[in-house]
Coordinates of C-alpha atoms in Angstrom, one line a residue:
Chain A
M140 CA -23.1 -16.6 27.2
K141 CA -23.4 -13.1 28.4
Q142 CA -19.6 -12.7 28.3
L143 CA -19.7 -14.0 24.6
V144 CA -22.3 -11.4 23.6
N145 CA -20.5 -8.8 25.5
T146 CA -17.2 -9.5 24.0
F147 CA -18.6 -9.6 20.5
L148 CA -20.7 -6.2 20.9
A149 CA -17.4 -4.7 22.1
I150 CA -15.7 -5.7 19.2
L151 CA -18.3 -4.4 17.0
I152 CA -18.3 -1.0 18.6
V153 CA -14.6 -0.7 18.2
A154 CA -14.9 -1.6 14.5
F155 CA -17.8 0.8 13.8
G156 CA -16.0 3.5 15.8
L157 CA -12.8 3.0 13.7
M158 CA -15.1 2.9 10.5
F159 CA -16.5 6.3 11.5
L160 CA -13.0 7.6 12.1
A161 CA -11.8 6.3 8.6
S162 CA -14.8 7.9 6.9
R163 CA -14.2 11.2 8.8
L164 CA -10.4 11.2 7.6
N165 CA -11.6 10.2 4.1
S166 CA -14.0 13.2 3.7
A167 CA -11.2 15.5 5.4
Q168 CA -9.0 14.4 2.7
G169 CA -11.9 14.7 0.0
Y170 CA -11.8 11.1 -1.0
S171 CA -15.5 10.5 -0.7
G172 CA -16.8 13.4 -3.0
G173 CA -18.0 12.8 -6.5
N174 CA -15.2 14.6 -8.4
T175 CA -12.4 12.2 -8.1
L176 CA -9.7 10.6 -10.2
T177 CA -8.1 7.2 -9.6
I178 CA -4.5 6.7 -10.4
Y179 CA -3.3 3.2 -10.5
N180 CA 0.7 3.5 -10.4
W181 CA 3.6 1.7 -9.1
G182 CA 4.2 2.1 -5.3
D183 CA 5.8 5.4 -4.6
Y184 CA 6.1 6.5 -8.0
V185 CA 5.0 10.0 -7.9
D186 CA 5.7 13.0 -5.6
P187 CA 2.5 13.2 -3.2
D188 CA 3.0 17.0 -3.1
L189 CA 2.2 17.0 -6.8
L190 CA -1.1 15.2 -6.3
K191 CA -2.1 17.9 -3.6
Q192 CA -1.2 20.6 -6.1
F193 CA -3.1 19.1 -8.8
Q194 CA -6.0 18.9 -6.5
E195 CA -5.7 22.6 -5.5
E196 CA -5.5 23.7 -9.3
T197 CA -8.5 21.6 -10.6
G198 CA -10.5 20.7 -7.6
I199 CA -10.4 17.2 -8.5
T200 CA -9.6 14.8 -5.8
V201 CA -6.8 12.2 -6.7
I202 CA -7.0 8.6 -5.4
Y203 CA -3.7 7.0 -5.4
Q204 CA -3.7 3.1 -5.7
T205 CA -0.7 1.0 -6.3
F206 CA 0.3 -2.1 -7.9
D207 CA 3.7 -4.1 -7.9
S208 CA 3.8 -5.7 -11.3
N209 CA 2.5 -5.1 -14.9
E210 CA 1.0 -8.6 -14.8
A211 CA -1.0 -7.7 -11.6
M212 CA -2.1 -4.5 -13.1
L213 CA -3.1 -6.3 -16.0
T214 CA -5.3 -8.8 -14.4
K215 CA -7.1 -5.8 -12.4
V216 CA -7.9 -3.8 -15.4
E217 CA -9.0 -6.8 -17.5
Q218 CA -11.4 -8.0 -14.9
G219 CA -12.9 -4.5 -14.4
G220 CA -15.1 -4.1 -11.4
T221 CA -13.0 -1.2 -10.3
I222 CA -12.7 2.1 -12.2
F223 CA -9.0 3.4 -12.8
D224 CA -8.8 6.6 -14.7
V225 CA -5.1 6.8 -15.4
V226 CA -2.7 3.8 -15.2
I227 CA 1.2 3.8 -15.7
P228 CA 2.3 0.4 -17.1
S229 CA 5.5 -0.4 -18.8
D230 CA 6.2 -0.5 -22.6
Y231 CA 5.4 -4.3 -23.4
A232 CA 2.2 -4.2 -21.0
I233 CA 1.0 -1.4 -23.1
A234 CA 1.2 -3.2 -26.4
K235 CA -0.7 -5.9 -24.7
M236 CA -3.3 -3.9 -23.4
R237 CA -3.6 -2.3 -26.9
E238 CA -4.1 -5.8 -28.5
E239 CA -6.6 -6.7 -25.9
N240 CA -8.7 -3.3 -26.5
L241 CA -8.2 -2.3 -22.9
L242 CA -7.2 1.2 -23.7
L243 CA -9.1 4.6 -24.7
P244 CA -7.5 6.6 -27.5
L245 CA -6.0 9.9 -26.3
D246 CA -7.5 13.3 -27.2
H247 CA -4.3 14.9 -28.3
S248 CA -6.2 18.4 -28.5
K249 CA -6.4 18.3 -24.7
L250 CA -2.7 17.6 -24.3
P251 CA -0.8 20.5 -25.4
N252 CA 2.1 19.9 -23.2
L253 CA 2.9 16.7 -25.1
A254 CA 5.1 18.8 -27.3
N255 CA 7.5 19.0 -24.3
I256 CA 8.2 15.5 -24.7
D257 CA 11.5 14.6 -26.5
S258 CA 10.6 13.5 -30.1
K259 CA 13.0 10.4 -29.6
F260 CA 10.6 9.1 -27.0
M261 CA 7.5 9.5 -29.2
N262 CA 6.1 7.1 -31.8
L263 CA 7.7 3.9 -30.5
S264 CA 7.1 0.4 -31.5
F265 CA 4.7 -0.4 -28.7
D266 CA 2.3 2.4 -29.4
P267 CA 2.8 4.1 -33.1
G268 CA 1.7 7.6 -33.1
N269 CA 1.5 7.7 -29.2
K270 CA -2.4 7.1 -30.0
Y271 CA -2.9 5.6 -26.5
S272 CA 0.1 6.4 -24.2
V273 CA 2.4 9.4 -23.1
P274 CA 5.9 8.8 -21.8
Y275 CA 6.3 9.2 -18.1
F276 CA 9.6 7.9 -17.1
W277 CA 12.3 6.1 -19.2
G278 CA 15.6 4.2 -18.3
T279 CA 18.0 1.8 -19.5
V280 CA 19.5 -1.6 -18.7
G281 CA 23.2 -1.4 -17.7
I282 CA 26.1 -2.6 -15.4
I283 CA 26.3 -1.4 -11.7
F284 CA 29.7 -1.9 -10.1
N285 CA 31.8 -1.2 -7.1
P286 CA 35.2 0.3 -8.2
D287 CA 36.7 -0.8 -4.9
M288 CA 36.2 -4.5 -5.6
T289 CA 36.6 -4.5 -9.4
K290 CA 40.2 -3.1 -9.5
G291 CA 40.0 -0.8 -12.3
I292 CA 38.1 -3.0 -14.8
D293 CA 36.6 -0.8 -17.5
F294 CA 32.9 -1.6 -17.9
S295 CA 32.1 0.4 -21.0
S296 CA 31.7 -2.8 -22.9
W297 CA 29.4 -5.9 -22.1
D298 CA 32.4 -8.0 -22.8
S299 CA 34.2 -6.8 -19.6
L300 CA 31.8 -9.0 -17.6
W301 CA 33.6 -12.2 -19.1
D302 CA 36.7 -11.0 -17.3
K303 CA 38.3 -13.9 -15.2
R304 CA 38.9 -11.4 -12.2
L305 CA 35.0 -11.2 -11.8
K306 CA 34.9 -14.9 -10.7
N307 CA 31.5 -15.6 -8.7
N308 CA 31.0 -11.8 -8.4
I309 CA 28.1 -10.8 -10.9
F310 CA 24.3 -10.5 -9.8
L311 CA 22.1 -11.0 -12.9
V312 CA 18.6 -9.8 -12.8
D313 CA 16.1 -12.7 -13.3
G314 CA 14.6 -11.8 -16.7
A315 CA 14.7 -13.7 -20.0
R316 CA 14.7 -10.5 -22.2
E317 CA 17.4 -8.7 -20.1
V318 CA 20.0 -11.5 -19.9
M319 CA 19.4 -12.8 -23.5
G320 CA 19.5 -9.1 -24.5
M321 CA 22.7 -8.5 -22.7
A322 CA 24.3 -11.6 -24.7
L323 CA 22.8 -10.6 -27.9
N324 CA 24.3 -7.1 -27.4
S325 CA 27.6 -8.1 -26.6
L326 CA 27.7 -10.1 -29.8
H327 CA 26.6 -6.9 -31.6
Y328 CA 23.1 -8.2 -32.5
S329 CA 19.9 -6.6 -31.6
V330 CA 17.9 -7.2 -28.4
N331 CA 15.0 -8.2 -30.5
D332 CA 17.0 -10.5 -32.6
T333 CA 14.9 -13.8 -33.5
K334 CA 17.5 -15.7 -35.6
E335 CA 18.1 -18.9 -34.2
E336 CA 21.7 -19.2 -34.9
H337 CA 22.1 -15.7 -33.2
L338 CA 20.2 -16.9 -30.2
Q339 CA 22.3 -20.1 -29.8
E340 CA 25.4 -18.1 -30.2
A341 CA 24.2 -15.9 -27.4
L342 CA 23.3 -18.9 -25.2
A343 CA 26.9 -20.4 -25.9
K344 CA 28.3 -16.8 -24.7
L345 CA 26.1 -16.9 -21.7
N346 CA 27.3 -20.3 -20.5
K347 CA 30.8 -18.9 -20.6
L348 CA 29.8 -16.3 -18.3
S349 CA 28.5 -18.8 -15.7
P350 CA 31.7 -19.1 -13.5
N351 CA 31.5 -15.4 -12.8
V352 CA 27.6 -15.4 -12.1
K353 CA 27.1 -15.4 -8.4
A354 CA 23.5 -15.5 -8.5
I355 CA 20.2 -14.6 -10.6
V356 CA 18.1 -12.4 -8.5
G357 CA 14.8 -10.5 -8.3
D358 CA 14.2 -7.1 -6.5
E359 CA 16.5 -8.1 -3.7
V360 CA 19.4 -7.2 -6.0
K361 CA 19.2 -3.7 -4.7
M362 CA 19.8 -4.6 -1.0
L363 CA 22.6 -7.2 -2.1
L364 CA 24.6 -4.8 -4.1
A365 CA 24.2 -1.9 -1.6
N366 CA 25.6 -4.4 1.2
E367 CA 28.5 -5.2 -1.2
E368 CA 27.7 -8.8 -1.5
A369 CA 29.1 -8.7 -5.0
A370 CA 30.9 -6.3 -7.2
V371 CA 28.8 -6.2 -10.1
G372 CA 25.2 -6.4 -11.2
I373 CA 23.0 -6.2 -14.3
V374 CA 20.1 -3.8 -13.4
W375 CA 17.7 -1.3 -14.5
S376 CA 18.9 2.3 -14.4
G377 CA 16.1 3.1 -12.0
D378 CA 17.3 0.4 -9.5
A379 CA 20.8 1.6 -10.1
S380 CA 19.9 5.2 -9.1
E381 CA 18.3 3.7 -5.8
I382 CA 21.3 1.6 -5.2
M383 CA 23.8 4.5 -5.5
D384 CA 21.5 6.4 -3.0
D385 CA 22.1 3.7 -0.5
N386 CA 25.7 3.3 -1.3
D387 CA 27.5 5.9 -3.0
K388 CA 30.5 4.1 -3.8
L389 CA 29.0 2.3 -6.6
D390 CA 28.8 3.4 -10.1
F391 CA 26.7 2.5 -13.2
V392 CA 27.3 2.6 -16.9
V393 CA 25.5 1.6 -20.0
P394 CA 27.7 -0.4 -22.4
E395 CA 28.5 1.1 -25.7
E396 CA 27.4 -1.9 -27.8
G397 CA 24.0 -0.8 -26.8
S398 CA 21.3 -2.0 -24.4
N399 CA 17.6 -2.0 -23.8
K400 CA 15.5 1.2 -23.0
W401 CA 12.3 0.9 -21.2
F402 CA 9.3 3.2 -20.8
D403 CA 6.6 3.7 -18.1
N404 CA 3.8 5.4 -19.9
M405 CA 0.5 7.1 -18.8
V406 CA -2.7 5.6 -20.4
I407 CA -6.4 5.8 -19.9
P408 CA -8.0 2.4 -19.6
R409 CA -11.4 1.7 -21.3
T410 CA -13.3 1.5 -18.0
A411 CA -12.2 5.0 -17.0
G412 CA -14.9 7.1 -15.4
N413 CA -13.6 10.5 -15.6
V414 CA -11.9 10.7 -18.9
E415 CA -12.0 14.5 -18.8
G416 CA -10.1 14.6 -15.5
A417 CA -7.6 11.9 -16.8
H418 CA -6.6 14.1 -19.7
K419 CA -6.2 17.0 -17.3
F420 CA -4.1 14.9 -15.0
I421 CA -1.8 13.7 -17.9
N422 CA -1.4 17.1 -19.1
F423 CA -0.7 18.3 -15.7
M424 CA 2.3 15.6 -15.3
L425 CA 3.6 17.0 -18.7
R426 CA 4.2 20.5 -17.6
P427 CA 7.8 21.2 -17.1
D428 CA 7.9 22.4 -13.6
V429 CA 5.8 19.4 -12.6
A430 CA 7.8 17.0 -14.5
A431 CA 11.0 18.3 -13.1
Q432 CA 9.7 18.1 -9.4
N433 CA 8.5 14.7 -10.0
T434 CA 11.9 13.6 -11.5
E435 CA 13.7 14.9 -8.3
Y436 CA 11.5 13.0 -6.1
V437 CA 11.4 9.7 -8.0
G438 CA 14.8 9.6 -9.3
Y439 CA 14.1 8.3 -12.8
S440 CA 14.9 9.8 -16.0
T441 CA 12.4 12.1 -17.4
P442 CA 11.8 12.4 -21.3
N443 CA 10.4 16.0 -20.6
V444 CA 13.0 18.5 -22.4
P445 CA 12.0 21.7 -20.6
A446 CA 12.0 19.7 -17.5
L447 CA 15.5 19.0 -17.8
K448 CA 16.5 22.5 -18.1
L449 CA 14.8 23.0 -14.8
L450 CA 16.6 20.5 -13.0
P451 CA 20.0 20.8 -11.2
E452 CA 23.1 20.2 -13.4
D453 CA 24.1 17.4 -11.2
I454 CA 21.0 15.4 -12.3
S455 CA 20.3 16.5 -15.9
G456 CA 23.9 16.4 -16.9
D457 CA 24.5 12.7 -15.4
E458 CA 25.4 10.9 -18.3
R459 CA 24.8 7.7 -16.7
F460 CA 21.0 8.4 -16.6
Y461 CA 20.8 10.8 -19.5
P462 CA 23.3 9.2 -21.8
P463 CA 24.4 11.2 -24.8
A464 CA 22.4 11.0 -28.1
E465 CA 25.1 8.7 -29.9
L466 CA 24.4 6.3 -27.3
T467 CA 20.7 6.5 -26.7
D468 CA 20.3 6.1 -30.5
R469 CA 21.9 2.6 -30.1
L470 CA 19.4 1.6 -27.4
E471 CA 16.5 -0.4 -28.3
V472 CA 13.1 -0.9 -27.1
Y473 CA 11.8 -4.6 -26.4
D474 CA 9.6 -5.4 -29.5
N475 CA 6.6 -7.7 -28.7
L476 CA 8.0 -10.8 -30.2
G477 CA 4.9 -12.8 -30.0
K478 CA 4.1 -15.6 -27.7
R479 CA 6.2 -18.5 -29.3
M480 CA 9.4 -16.3 -29.7
L481 CA 9.0 -15.3 -26.2
A482 CA 8.7 -18.7 -24.8
H483 CA 11.7 -19.7 -26.8
Y484 CA 13.8 -16.8 -25.1
N485 CA 12.5 -18.2 -21.8
E486 CA 13.4 -21.5 -22.5
L487 CA 17.2 -20.5 -23.6
F488 CA 17.3 -18.6 -20.3
L489 CA 16.0 -21.6 -18.6
M490 CA 18.8 -23.9 -20.1
F491 CA 21.4 -21.2 -19.1
K492 CA 20.1 -21.2 -15.5
M493 CA 20.2 -25.0 -15.4
N494 CA 23.7 -25.1 -16.8
K495 CA 24.9 -22.7 -14.1
K496 CA 26.9 -24.5 -11.4
Chain B
M133 CA 20.9 -39.9 40.7
K134 CA 22.0 -41.1 37.5
N135 CA 18.7 -40.9 36.0
R136 CA 18.0 -37.6 37.4
R137 CA 20.9 -36.2 35.7
R138 CA 20.1 -37.6 32.4
V139 CA 16.7 -35.9 32.7
K140 CA 18.3 -32.7 33.5
N141 CA 20.5 -32.7 30.4
K142 CA 17.7 -33.8 28.1
N143 CA 15.9 -30.5 29.5
G144 CA 19.0 -28.5 28.8
I145 CA 19.3 -29.6 25.2
A146 CA 15.5 -29.1 24.6
N147 CA 15.9 -25.7 26.2
I148 CA 18.7 -24.7 24.1
Y149 CA 16.8 -25.9 21.2
L150 CA 13.8 -23.8 22.1
V151 CA 15.8 -20.7 22.6
L152 CA 17.3 -21.4 19.3
V153 CA 14.0 -21.6 17.6
F154 CA 12.8 -18.4 19.1
L155 CA 15.8 -16.6 18.2
V156 CA 15.3 -17.4 14.6
L157 CA 11.5 -16.6 14.7
Y158 CA 12.2 -13.3 16.3
A159 CA 15.5 -12.1 15.1
P160 CA 14.1 -10.7 11.7
I161 CA 11.4 -8.7 13.7
F162 CA 13.8 -7.2 16.1
Y163 CA 16.2 -6.4 13.4
L164 CA 13.6 -4.4 11.7
M165 CA 12.5 -2.8 14.9
Y166 CA 16.0 -1.7 15.6
Y167 CA 16.5 0.0 12.1
S168 CA 13.1 1.8 12.5
F169 CA 15.0 4.0 14.7
N170 CA 18.0 4.4 12.3
S171 CA 18.6 8.2 11.4
G172 CA 20.8 7.0 8.4
G173 CA 17.8 6.0 6.4
T174 CA 18.9 2.6 5.4
M175 CA 19.0 -0.9 6.7
H176 CA 22.7 -1.7 6.9
K177 CA 24.3 0.9 8.8
F178 CA 23.0 2.3 12.2
E179 CA 23.9 6.1 12.3
G180 CA 21.9 7.4 15.0
F181 CA 18.7 7.4 17.2
T182 CA 15.6 9.1 15.5
L183 CA 11.8 9.1 15.8
D184 CA 11.3 10.6 12.3
Y185 CA 9.8 7.7 10.7
Y186 CA 7.3 7.3 13.5
R187 CA 6.3 11.1 13.0
E188 CA 6.2 10.2 9.2
V189 CA 3.7 7.4 9.7
V190 CA 1.4 9.4 11.7
A191 CA 1.5 12.3 9.4
D192 CA 0.7 10.2 6.4
T193 CA -3.1 10.3 6.4
R194 CA -3.4 7.9 3.6
L195 CA -1.3 5.4 5.3
M196 CA -3.6 6.0 8.6
I197 CA -6.6 5.3 6.8
I198 CA -5.3 2.2 5.2
V199 CA -4.3 1.1 8.7
I200 CA -7.8 1.8 10.2
N201 CA -9.2 0.0 7.0
T202 CA -7.1 -3.1 7.9
L203 CA -8.3 -3.1 11.2
V204 CA -11.9 -2.5 10.6
I205 CA -11.7 -5.5 8.1
A206 CA -10.0 -7.7 10.5
L207 CA -12.3 -7.1 13.4
L208 CA -15.6 -7.2 11.6
S209 CA -14.8 -10.1 9.1
S210 CA -13.5 -12.4 12.0
A211 CA -16.5 -11.5 14.4
I212 CA -18.9 -12.4 11.5
A213 CA -16.8 -15.4 10.5
T214 CA -16.8 -16.6 14.1
I215 CA -20.6 -16.4 14.5
I216 CA -21.1 -18.2 11.2
A217 CA -18.5 -20.7 12.2
V218 CA -20.3 -21.5 15.4
I219 CA -23.5 -22.4 13.6
G220 CA -21.4 -24.3 11.1
A221 CA -19.5 -26.2 13.7
L222 CA -23.0 -27.0 15.4
A223 CA -24.4 -28.2 12.3
I224 CA -21.3 -30.6 11.5
H225 CA -21.4 -31.8 15.2
H226 CA -25.1 -32.7 14.7
V227 CA -24.8 -34.5 11.6
R228 CA -25.3 -38.3 12.6
S229 CA -23.9 -40.1 9.6
R230 CA -20.2 -40.5 9.8
R231 CA -19.7 -40.1 6.0
A232 CA -21.5 -37.0 5.5
K233 CA -19.8 -35.5 8.7
N234 CA -16.5 -36.6 7.2
T235 CA -17.4 -35.1 3.7
L236 CA -18.4 -31.8 5.4
L237 CA -15.2 -31.7 7.4
S238 CA -13.0 -32.4 4.2
L239 CA -14.8 -29.9 2.3
N240 CA -14.1 -27.3 5.2
N241 CA -10.3 -28.5 5.1
V242 CA -10.0 -28.1 1.5
L243 CA -10.7 -24.4 1.8
I244 CA -7.8 -24.0 4.3
V245 CA -5.2 -25.6 2.2
S246 CA -6.4 -24.3 -1.1
P247 CA -3.7 -21.8 -2.3
D248 CA -4.8 -18.0 -1.4
V249 CA -4.0 -17.0 -5.0
I250 CA -6.7 -19.3 -6.5
I251 CA -9.2 -18.2 -3.8
G252 CA -8.4 -14.6 -4.6
A253 CA -8.8 -15.0 -8.3
S254 CA -12.0 -16.8 -8.0
F255 CA -13.4 -14.1 -5.8
L256 CA -12.3 -11.5 -8.4
I257 CA -14.3 -13.1 -11.0
L258 CA -17.2 -14.0 -8.8
F259 CA -17.6 -10.3 -7.7
T260 CA -17.1 -8.8 -11.1
I261 CA -19.8 -11.3 -12.5
V262 CA -22.3 -10.6 -9.6
G263 CA -21.6 -6.9 -10.1
I264 CA -20.3 -6.1 -6.5
K265 CA -18.0 -3.1 -6.7
L266 CA -14.6 -3.8 -5.5
G267 CA -13.7 -2.2 -2.3
F268 CA -14.9 -2.4 1.4
T269 CA -17.7 -4.9 0.6
S270 CA -15.7 -7.1 -1.6
V271 CA -12.7 -7.3 0.9
L272 CA -15.1 -7.9 3.8
L273 CA -16.8 -10.6 2.2
S274 CA -13.8 -12.5 1.0
H275 CA -12.1 -12.1 4.6
V276 CA -15.4 -13.8 6.1
A277 CA -15.2 -16.3 3.8
F278 CA -11.6 -17.5 4.3
S279 CA -11.9 -17.0 8.0
I280 CA -14.9 -19.3 8.3
P281 CA -13.2 -22.8 7.9
I282 CA -10.3 -21.7 10.3
A283 CA -12.7 -21.0 13.0
V284 CA -14.8 -24.0 12.4
I285 CA -11.5 -26.1 12.9
M286 CA -10.9 -24.2 16.2
I287 CA -14.4 -24.8 17.5
L288 CA -15.2 -28.4 16.4
P289 CA -12.6 -30.1 19.0
H290 CA -14.3 -28.4 21.8
L291 CA -17.7 -29.7 20.8
Q292 CA -16.3 -33.2 20.3
E293 CA -14.7 -33.0 23.8
M294 CA -18.0 -32.1 25.2
S295 CA -19.8 -35.2 26.7
P296 CA -23.0 -35.9 24.9
T297 CA -24.5 -36.9 28.4
L298 CA -24.3 -33.1 29.3
T299 CA -27.0 -31.9 26.8
D300 CA -29.0 -34.9 27.8
A301 CA -28.8 -34.2 31.4
A302 CA -29.8 -30.7 30.7
R303 CA -32.8 -31.7 28.6
D304 CA -33.9 -34.2 31.2
L305 CA -33.7 -31.4 33.9
G306 CA -36.2 -29.4 31.9
A307 CA -34.1 -27.2 29.9
T308 CA -35.4 -26.0 26.6
R309 CA -33.3 -26.4 23.3
R310 CA -32.3 -22.5 23.6
D311 CA -31.4 -23.1 27.2
V312 CA -29.2 -26.0 26.3
L313 CA -27.5 -23.9 23.6
T314 CA -27.0 -20.8 25.6
K315 CA -26.3 -22.2 29.1
V316 CA -24.4 -25.3 28.2
I317 CA -23.1 -25.6 24.8
L318 CA -21.9 -22.2 24.2
P319 CA -20.0 -21.7 27.6
I320 CA -18.3 -24.9 27.1
I321 CA -17.0 -24.2 23.6
K322 CA -16.2 -20.7 24.6
P323 CA -12.3 -21.0 24.6
G324 CA -12.8 -22.6 21.1
I325 CA -14.9 -19.4 19.9
F326 CA -12.1 -17.1 21.4
S327 CA -9.2 -18.9 19.5
G328 CA -11.3 -19.1 16.3
F329 CA -11.8 -15.4 16.5
F330 CA -8.2 -14.7 17.2
M331 CA -7.0 -16.9 14.5
A332 CA -9.3 -15.4 12.1
L333 CA -8.0 -12.1 13.2
T334 CA -4.5 -12.9 12.4
Y335 CA -5.2 -14.4 9.1
S336 CA -7.4 -11.2 8.2
L337 CA -4.6 -9.0 9.3
D338 CA -1.7 -10.3 7.2
D339 CA -3.6 -11.7 4.1
F340 CA -2.0 -10.4 0.9
A341 CA -2.8 -12.8 -1.9
V342 CA -6.8 -12.9 -1.5
T343 CA -6.9 -9.1 -0.5
F344 CA -4.7 -8.1 -3.6
F345 CA -7.5 -9.3 -6.0
V346 CA -10.6 -7.7 -4.5
T347 CA -9.2 -4.3 -3.4
G348 CA -10.3 -1.5 -5.6
N349 CA -11.6 2.1 -6.0
G350 CA -9.2 3.6 -3.6
Y351 CA -9.8 1.1 -1.0
S352 CA -6.5 -0.7 0.2
T353 CA -5.3 -2.7 3.2
L354 CA -1.9 -2.8 4.8
S355 CA -0.5 -5.8 3.1
V356 CA -1.2 -4.6 -0.3
E357 CA 0.1 -1.2 0.4
I358 CA 3.5 -2.4 1.7
Y359 CA 3.9 -5.1 -0.9
S360 CA 3.5 -2.3 -3.6
R361 CA 5.8 0.0 -1.8
A362 CA 8.2 -2.6 -1.5
R363 CA 9.3 -2.3 -5.1
Q364 CA 10.8 0.9 -4.6
G365 CA 12.8 -0.3 -1.8
V366 CA 11.1 -0.4 1.8
S367 CA 11.3 2.7 3.4
L368 CA 12.0 2.9 7.1
S369 CA 8.7 4.2 7.9
I370 CA 7.3 0.8 7.1
N371 CA 9.7 -0.5 9.6
A372 CA 8.1 2.0 12.2
L373 CA 4.7 0.9 11.1
S374 CA 5.2 -2.7 11.3
T375 CA 6.9 -2.2 14.9
L376 CA 3.8 -0.5 16.0
I377 CA 1.6 -3.3 14.4
F378 CA 3.9 -5.8 16.2
L379 CA 3.3 -4.2 19.4
F380 CA -0.6 -4.1 18.9
T381 CA -0.4 -7.8 18.2
I382 CA 1.6 -8.7 21.1
L383 CA -1.3 -6.7 23.2
L384 CA -3.8 -8.7 21.4
V385 CA -2.1 -11.8 22.5
I386 CA -1.9 -10.7 26.0
G387 CA -5.6 -9.8 25.9
Y388 CA -6.4 -13.3 24.4
Y389 CA -4.6 -15.1 27.4
Y390 CA -6.1 -12.8 30.0
L391 CA -9.5 -13.9 28.5
N392 CA -8.6 -17.4 28.3
Q393 CA -7.2 -17.7 31.8
R394 CA -9.4 -15.5 33.9
K395 CA -12.8 -15.9 32.4
S396 CA -13.0 -19.4 30.7
R397 CA -11.7 -21.2 33.7
P398 CA -14.7 -21.5 35.7
P399 CA -17.0 -23.1 33.3
V400 CA -14.3 -25.7 32.4
Q401 CA -13.9 -26.5 36.1
I402 CA -17.7 -26.9 36.7
A403 CA -18.1 -28.8 33.4
E404 CA -15.5 -31.5 34.3
P405 CA -16.9 -32.7 37.6
V406 CA -20.4 -32.9 36.2
A407 CA -19.2 -34.8 33.2
E408 CA -17.4 -37.3 35.5
A409 CA -20.5 -37.6 37.8
G410 CA -22.5 -38.7 34.9
V411 CA -21.6 -42.0 32.8
P412 CA -17.9 -42.6 32.9
R413 CA -16.2 -41.8 29.7

């Protein structure tokens, strides 16, 4: 008995000692004061030095919290119970949040730096007039390939994927919109096409791709491609830049028929506690020097025009990630197709997956 | 001679099998540990030895706070859960009716097998309805909750193994209820209490699904943090951190065996002869 009591007392003492240590560290970092701002963002999606800089300039302490998918983030924001001041979801999630009335309208007079954003990234279908959201990073869906293994195939068109030489050599990302969109694009239709005959045509074309597809995979595609498990992958540009960091043999291209472009945008949820600070933070992130530094850290494409000029030429001049205007004009944002159409897309994608041998 | 050889052969196969199983279990961990020293920065080509990632881990205050949070939650929640579980196991043990006992046990087991995601989501809903702010309290409460059934399962067999004549004898010799509990029952079930505590500890350390739902307001634990970082590709500093935590758990296990071997032996040795001296089982 004595031993039991002693052991448990020791455990409690250790636990409270650690708790004390944590609270000391917390207050040393300023996390426990009243003037704080909670950012809810993807893991490792901002330069931590910038958060420190923001803190020095405004005296507001930033608490950085992370999520791993739009859906997970939606659940947390919907339920309430915790205060987030700035959240950085992707386009379709913003449309959803807007519909469910989860967002606060932005006060544009407090965001003078919004003028830095390229006009072609403003006023998009998921948020007309940018009433609720401000662009943070953007990117495309394209083909990443290993020149050593593809023997000079030219990937500037989606049709190149159907080349017989690529047998069992392509990784597809496991997303109905991405894969269906690619097939639609290859037929010169819109990624948002809802005409049944076009969709069936796309499915038929996808089925012909089957022999070339090695696997349909999730985030592990980055590791697989970097390890040269297959020659070609359909991936988001952000992933592509990471893969190319790991293995510089690979190259990335956005096919000329067009493709999807995606956005991660900053929004203020309705439950925000520090709306004033949230505006300050968004405006801070839009500053050219800040956006440039952040772009260098994260490696995705920035929509900030003056920031681009501050970036070294090998980043801003990289047409793979900053495609020329005539291509970007052909890129489309995913529209919210509604529940039924989305289910249909998923169903078609499932049929393709089942057909695959 | 023939027989002996067969036995030996059988053992050989069993040993090879065992070694294979352990290789499969441990290979990924050692692979991960190996690359935590890679100066190349990736997991597929070892370029040279470096301790940079360990330095990075120690220098990252936010990560350190999260590690401490995780440990505090694990220690506190499993201690509280074990205490509650001891009381619960005693209560279940004392229920006379077989049906009631089985019902209670099944209810306990359902909580162990029910999916973490569902438990997590229900906690999230519960806490927001009751108005508990998500953070330390919510994480602690939910960890206590999911640890209790596990600890109960570890403690109950020890109670069932205990001969009922023991408590009767103690009462006959004039022990009070309190004495019976503290001097007879608790020492006998002590190994169960410790294994319950350590099981709860490991469950709490690596739980992601439940914790994900109930963290908030800047409070986070390691599992949630690593998972959200993984989207950008796991950096080698996570390897370094995992190595450190792996070593820490190994120390815990060694400590657990030390406790079990050295300190819990005497009561068991005393208990056995007494039980045998009483009514034969």
